[in-house]
Coordinates of N, CA and C in Angstrom, one line a residue:
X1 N -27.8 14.2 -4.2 CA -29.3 14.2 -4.4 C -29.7 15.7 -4.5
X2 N -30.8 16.2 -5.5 CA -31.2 17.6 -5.4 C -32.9 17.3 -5.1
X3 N -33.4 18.3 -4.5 CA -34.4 18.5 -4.4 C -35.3 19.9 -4.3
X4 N -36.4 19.8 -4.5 CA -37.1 21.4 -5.4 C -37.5 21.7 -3.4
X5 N -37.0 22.8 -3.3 CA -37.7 23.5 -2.1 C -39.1 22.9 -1.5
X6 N -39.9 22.9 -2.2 CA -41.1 22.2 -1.8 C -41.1 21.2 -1.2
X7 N -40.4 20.2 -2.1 CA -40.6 19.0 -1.4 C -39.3 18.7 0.0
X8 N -38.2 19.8 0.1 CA -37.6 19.4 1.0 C -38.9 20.1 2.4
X9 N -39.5 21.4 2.4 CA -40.2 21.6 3.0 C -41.9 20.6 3.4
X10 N -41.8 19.8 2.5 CA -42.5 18.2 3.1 C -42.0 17.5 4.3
X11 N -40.8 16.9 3.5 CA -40.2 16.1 4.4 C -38.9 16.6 4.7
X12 N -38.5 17.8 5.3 CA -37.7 18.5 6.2 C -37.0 17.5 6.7
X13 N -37.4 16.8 8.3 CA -36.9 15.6 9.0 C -36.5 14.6 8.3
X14 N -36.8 13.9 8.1 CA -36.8 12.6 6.9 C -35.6 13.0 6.6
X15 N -35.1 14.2 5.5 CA -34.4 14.5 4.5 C -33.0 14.8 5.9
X16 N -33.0 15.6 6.7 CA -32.0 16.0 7.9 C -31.7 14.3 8.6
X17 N -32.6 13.5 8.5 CA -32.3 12.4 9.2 C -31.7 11.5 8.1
X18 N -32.0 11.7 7.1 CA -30.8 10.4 5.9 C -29.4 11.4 5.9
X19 N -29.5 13.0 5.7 CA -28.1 12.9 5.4 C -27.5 12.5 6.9
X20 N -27.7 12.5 7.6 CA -27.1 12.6 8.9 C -26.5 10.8 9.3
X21 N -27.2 10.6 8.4 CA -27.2 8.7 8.5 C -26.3 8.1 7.7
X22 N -26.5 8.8 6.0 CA -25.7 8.6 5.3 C -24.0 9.4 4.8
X23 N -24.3 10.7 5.0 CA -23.5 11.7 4.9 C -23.7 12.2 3.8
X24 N -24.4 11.8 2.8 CA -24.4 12.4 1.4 C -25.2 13.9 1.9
X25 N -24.6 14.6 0.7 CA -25.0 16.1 0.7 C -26.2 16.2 -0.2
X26 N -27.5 16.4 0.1 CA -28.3 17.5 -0.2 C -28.1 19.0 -1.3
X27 N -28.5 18.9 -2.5 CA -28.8 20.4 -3.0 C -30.2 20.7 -3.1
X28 N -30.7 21.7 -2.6 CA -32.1 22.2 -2.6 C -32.1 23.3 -3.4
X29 N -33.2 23.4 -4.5 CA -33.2 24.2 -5.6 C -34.7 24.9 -5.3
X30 N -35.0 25.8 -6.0 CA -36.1 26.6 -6.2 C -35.9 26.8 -7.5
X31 N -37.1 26.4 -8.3 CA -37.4 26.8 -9.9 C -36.6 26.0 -10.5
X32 N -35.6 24.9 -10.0 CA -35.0 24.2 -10.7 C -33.5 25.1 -10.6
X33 N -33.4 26.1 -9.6 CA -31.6 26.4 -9.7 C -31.1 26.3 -8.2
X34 N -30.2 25.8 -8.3 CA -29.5 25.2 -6.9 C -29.4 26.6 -6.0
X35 N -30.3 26.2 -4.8 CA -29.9 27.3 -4.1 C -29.1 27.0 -2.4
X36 N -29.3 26.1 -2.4 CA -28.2 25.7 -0.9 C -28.3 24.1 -1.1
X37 N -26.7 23.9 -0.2 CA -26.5 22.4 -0.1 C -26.7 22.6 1.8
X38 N -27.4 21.1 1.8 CA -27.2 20.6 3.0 C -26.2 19.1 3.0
X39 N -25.5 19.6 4.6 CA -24.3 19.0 5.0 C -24.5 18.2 5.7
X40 N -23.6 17.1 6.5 CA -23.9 16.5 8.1 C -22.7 17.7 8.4
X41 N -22.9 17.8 9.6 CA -22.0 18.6 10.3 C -21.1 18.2 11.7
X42 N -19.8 18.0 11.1 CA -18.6 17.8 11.3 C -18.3 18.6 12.7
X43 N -17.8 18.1 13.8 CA -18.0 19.0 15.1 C -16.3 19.1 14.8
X44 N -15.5 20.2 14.4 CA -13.6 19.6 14.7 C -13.3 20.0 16.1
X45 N -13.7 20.8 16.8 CA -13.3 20.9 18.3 C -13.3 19.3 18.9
X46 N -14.4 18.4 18.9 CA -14.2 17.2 19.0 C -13.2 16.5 19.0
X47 N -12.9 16.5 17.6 CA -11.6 15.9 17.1 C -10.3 16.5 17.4
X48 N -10.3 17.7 18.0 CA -9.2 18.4 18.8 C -9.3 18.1 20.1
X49 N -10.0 17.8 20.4 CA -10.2 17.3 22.0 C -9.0 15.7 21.8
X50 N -9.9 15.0 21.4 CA -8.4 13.9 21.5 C -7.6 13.7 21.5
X51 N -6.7 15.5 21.0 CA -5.7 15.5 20.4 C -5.0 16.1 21.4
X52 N -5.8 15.9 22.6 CA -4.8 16.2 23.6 C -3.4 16.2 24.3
X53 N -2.3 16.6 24.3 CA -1.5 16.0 24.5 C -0.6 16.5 26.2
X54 N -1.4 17.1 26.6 CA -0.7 17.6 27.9 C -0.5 16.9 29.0
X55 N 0.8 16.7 29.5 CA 1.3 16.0 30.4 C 2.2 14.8 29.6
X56 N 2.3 14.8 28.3 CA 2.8 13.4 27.4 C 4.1 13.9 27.4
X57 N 4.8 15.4 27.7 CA 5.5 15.3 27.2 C 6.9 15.9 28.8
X58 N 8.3 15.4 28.6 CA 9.0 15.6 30.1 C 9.9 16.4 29.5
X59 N 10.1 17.3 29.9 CA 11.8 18.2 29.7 C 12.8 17.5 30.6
X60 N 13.7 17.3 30.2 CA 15.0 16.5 30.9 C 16.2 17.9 30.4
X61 N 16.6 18.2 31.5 CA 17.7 19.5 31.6 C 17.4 20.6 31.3
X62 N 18.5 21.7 30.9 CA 17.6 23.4 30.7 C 17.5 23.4 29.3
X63 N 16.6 23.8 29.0 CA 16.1 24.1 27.2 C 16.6 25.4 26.6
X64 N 18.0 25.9 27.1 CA 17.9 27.4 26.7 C 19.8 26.7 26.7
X65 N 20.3 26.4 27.6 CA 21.4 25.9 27.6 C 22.1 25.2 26.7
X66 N 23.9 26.0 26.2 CA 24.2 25.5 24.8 C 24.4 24.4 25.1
X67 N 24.4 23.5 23.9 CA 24.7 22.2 23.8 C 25.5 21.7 24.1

């Protein structure tokens, strides 16, 4: 969806609350030339958080010792 600076400065909220709902991106233009896209925004620390894996894993014998 694009929209003219103006009218995102109308409905600002509205417009932050659909992409956030829908995920579709936002281009806001001035004079009719694209000047910024709005995003939803993606937290990845989040998604690194689950990816926790400490304590999942056991050493069985010495790890440095030839085979």
């Amino acid at each position: 969806m694009t929209i003219e600076a103006s009218e995102f400065k109308a409905k600002c909220l509205s417009i932050i609350d659909e992409v956030d709902e829908t995920g579709e991106s936002v281009v806001i233009s001035k004079r009719g030339r694209p000047v910024v896209r709005l995003v939803k925004f993606v937290d990845t620390q989040a998604d690194y958080a689950q990816l926790d894996l400490r304590g999942s894993v056991r050493v069985a014998g010495d790890l440095i010792a030839p085979v």
